[in-house]
Coordinates of N, CA and C in Angstrom, one line a residue:
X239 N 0.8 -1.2 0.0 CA 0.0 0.0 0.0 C 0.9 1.2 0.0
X240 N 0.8 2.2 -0.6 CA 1.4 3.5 -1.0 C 0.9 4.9 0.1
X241 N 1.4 5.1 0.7 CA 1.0 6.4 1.5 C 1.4 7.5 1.2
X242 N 0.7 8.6 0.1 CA 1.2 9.6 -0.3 C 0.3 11.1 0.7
X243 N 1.7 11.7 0.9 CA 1.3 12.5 1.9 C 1.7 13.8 1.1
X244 N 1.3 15.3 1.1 CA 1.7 16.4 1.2 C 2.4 16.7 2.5
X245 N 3.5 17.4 2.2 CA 4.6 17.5 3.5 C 5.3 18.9 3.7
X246 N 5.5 19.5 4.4 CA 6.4 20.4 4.4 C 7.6 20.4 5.4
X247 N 8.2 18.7 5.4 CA 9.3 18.4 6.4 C 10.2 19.3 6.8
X248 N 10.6 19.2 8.0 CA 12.4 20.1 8.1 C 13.2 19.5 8.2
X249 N 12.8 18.0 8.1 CA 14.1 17.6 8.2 C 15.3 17.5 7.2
X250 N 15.1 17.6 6.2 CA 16.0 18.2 5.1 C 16.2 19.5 5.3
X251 N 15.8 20.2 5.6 CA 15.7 21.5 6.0 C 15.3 22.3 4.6
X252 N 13.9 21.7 3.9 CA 13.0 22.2 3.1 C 11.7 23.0 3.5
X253 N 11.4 24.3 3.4 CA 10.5 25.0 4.4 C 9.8 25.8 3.3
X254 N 8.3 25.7 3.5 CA 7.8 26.4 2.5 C 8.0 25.9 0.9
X255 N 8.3 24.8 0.5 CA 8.1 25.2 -0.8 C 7.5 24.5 -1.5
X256 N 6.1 24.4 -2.3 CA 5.1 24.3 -2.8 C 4.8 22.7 -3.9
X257 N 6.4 22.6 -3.6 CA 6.1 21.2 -4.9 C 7.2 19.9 -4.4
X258 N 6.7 19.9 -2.8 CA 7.5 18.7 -1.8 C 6.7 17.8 -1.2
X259 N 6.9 16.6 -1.6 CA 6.1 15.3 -1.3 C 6.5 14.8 -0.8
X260 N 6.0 13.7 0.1 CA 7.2 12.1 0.8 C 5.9 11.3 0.0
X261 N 6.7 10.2 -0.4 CA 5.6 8.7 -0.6 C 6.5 7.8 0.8
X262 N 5.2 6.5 1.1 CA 6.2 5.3 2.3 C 5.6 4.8 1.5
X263 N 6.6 3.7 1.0 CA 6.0 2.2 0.5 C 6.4 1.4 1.6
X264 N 5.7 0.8 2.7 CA 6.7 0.2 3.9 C 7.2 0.8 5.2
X265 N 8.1 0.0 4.8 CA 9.4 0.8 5.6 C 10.3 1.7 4.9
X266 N 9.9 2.3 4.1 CA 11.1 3.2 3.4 C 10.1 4.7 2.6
X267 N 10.9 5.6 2.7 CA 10.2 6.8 2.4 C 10.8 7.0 1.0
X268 N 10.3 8.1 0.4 CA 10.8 8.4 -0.9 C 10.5 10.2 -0.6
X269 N 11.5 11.2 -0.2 CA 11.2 12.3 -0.4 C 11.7 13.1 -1.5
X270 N 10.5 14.0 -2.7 CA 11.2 14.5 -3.5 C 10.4 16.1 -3.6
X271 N 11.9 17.2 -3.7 CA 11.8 18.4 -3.9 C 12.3 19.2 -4.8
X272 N 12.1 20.3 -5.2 CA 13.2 21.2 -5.8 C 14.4 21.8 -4.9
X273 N 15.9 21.5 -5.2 CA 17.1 21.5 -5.1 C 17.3 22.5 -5.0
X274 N 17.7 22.8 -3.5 CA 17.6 24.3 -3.1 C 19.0 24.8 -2.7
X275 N 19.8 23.8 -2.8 CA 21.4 24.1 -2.1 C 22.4 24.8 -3.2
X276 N 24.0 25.4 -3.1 CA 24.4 25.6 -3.7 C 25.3 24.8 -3.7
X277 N 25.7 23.7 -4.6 CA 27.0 22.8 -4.9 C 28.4 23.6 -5.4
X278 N 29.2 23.2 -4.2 CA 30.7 24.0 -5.2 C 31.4 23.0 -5.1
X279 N 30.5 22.3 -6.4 CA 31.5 21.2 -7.7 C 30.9 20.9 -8.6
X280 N 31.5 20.4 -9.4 CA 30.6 20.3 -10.9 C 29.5 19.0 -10.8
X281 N 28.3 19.5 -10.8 CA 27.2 18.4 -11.1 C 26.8 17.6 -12.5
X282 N 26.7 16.5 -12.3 CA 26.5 16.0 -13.6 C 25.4 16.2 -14.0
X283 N 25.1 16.5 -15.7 CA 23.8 17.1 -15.5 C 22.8 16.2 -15.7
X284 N 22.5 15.1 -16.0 CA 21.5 13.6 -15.5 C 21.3 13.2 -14.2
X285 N 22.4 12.5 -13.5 CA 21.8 12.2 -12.3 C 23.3 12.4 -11.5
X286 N 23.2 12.8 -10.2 CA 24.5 12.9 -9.1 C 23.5 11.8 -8.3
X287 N 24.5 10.9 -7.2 CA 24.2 10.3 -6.1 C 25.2 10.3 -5.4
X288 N 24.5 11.1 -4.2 CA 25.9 10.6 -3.3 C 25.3 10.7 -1.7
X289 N 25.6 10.7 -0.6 CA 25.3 10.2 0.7 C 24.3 11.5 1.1
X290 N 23.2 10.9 1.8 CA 22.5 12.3 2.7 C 23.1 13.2 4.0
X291 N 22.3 14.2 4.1 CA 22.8 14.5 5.2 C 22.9 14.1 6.7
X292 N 22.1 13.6 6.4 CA 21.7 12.5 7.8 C 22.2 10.7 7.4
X293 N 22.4 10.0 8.2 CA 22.8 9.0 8.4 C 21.7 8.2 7.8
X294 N 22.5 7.2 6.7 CA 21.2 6.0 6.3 C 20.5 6.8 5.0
X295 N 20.7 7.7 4.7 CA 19.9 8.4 3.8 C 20.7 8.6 2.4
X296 N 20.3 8.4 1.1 CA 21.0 8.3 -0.3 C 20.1 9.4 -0.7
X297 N 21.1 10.5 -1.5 CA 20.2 11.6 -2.4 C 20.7 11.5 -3.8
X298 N 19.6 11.3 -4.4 CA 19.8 11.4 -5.8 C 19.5 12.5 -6.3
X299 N 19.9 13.5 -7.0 CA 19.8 14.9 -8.0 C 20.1 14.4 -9.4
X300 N 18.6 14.5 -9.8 CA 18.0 14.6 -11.3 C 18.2 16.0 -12.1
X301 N 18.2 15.9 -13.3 CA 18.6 17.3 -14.0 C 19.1 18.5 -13.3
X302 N 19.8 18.6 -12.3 CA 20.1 19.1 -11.7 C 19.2 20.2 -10.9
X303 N 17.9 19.6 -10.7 CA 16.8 20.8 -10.2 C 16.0 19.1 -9.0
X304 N 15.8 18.7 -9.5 CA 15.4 17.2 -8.4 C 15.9 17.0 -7.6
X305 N 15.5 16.8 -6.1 CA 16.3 16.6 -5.5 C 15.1 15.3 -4.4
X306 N 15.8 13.7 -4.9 CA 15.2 12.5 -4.3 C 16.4 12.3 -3.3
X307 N 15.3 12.4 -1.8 CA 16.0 11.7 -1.2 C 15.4 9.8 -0.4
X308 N 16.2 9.2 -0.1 CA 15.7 7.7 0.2 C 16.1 7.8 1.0
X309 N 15.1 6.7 2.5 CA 15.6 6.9 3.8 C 14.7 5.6 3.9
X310 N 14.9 5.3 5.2 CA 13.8 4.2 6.2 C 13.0 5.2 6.6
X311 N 11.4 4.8 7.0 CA 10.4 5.9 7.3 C 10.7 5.3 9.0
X312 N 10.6 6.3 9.7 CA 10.9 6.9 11.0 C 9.1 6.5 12.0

């Protein structure tokens, strides 16, 4: 079963902004937003993956404007 919620988490520290979801399939969340940080290094412009900011957590950055993060749901 799929639990789609409208969200305005902080735990990413995403606040206010208008087009941020979580899905839980399970035990595992799917949070995706528009990419609010400034990277100083070169992004690749398809997909970057690399560790969250929190422990246990994988973020993937799409076109360089997506920003999926995967975690265990809490």
């Amino acid at each position: 079963m799929t639990n789609l919620e409208q969200t305005l988490d902080t735990r990413f520290t995403v606040q206010f902004s208008p087009s941020t979801f979580l899905m839980r399939f399970g035990r595992r969340e799917i949070f995706v937003c528009n990419d609010f940080r400034n990277r100083h290094y070169q992004v690749n412009p398809v997909i970057e993956c690399s560790t969250g900011v929190q422990a246990g957590h994988l973020e993937i950055l799409l076109f360089r404007k997506w920003l999926v993060i995967l975690s265990k749901a809490r």
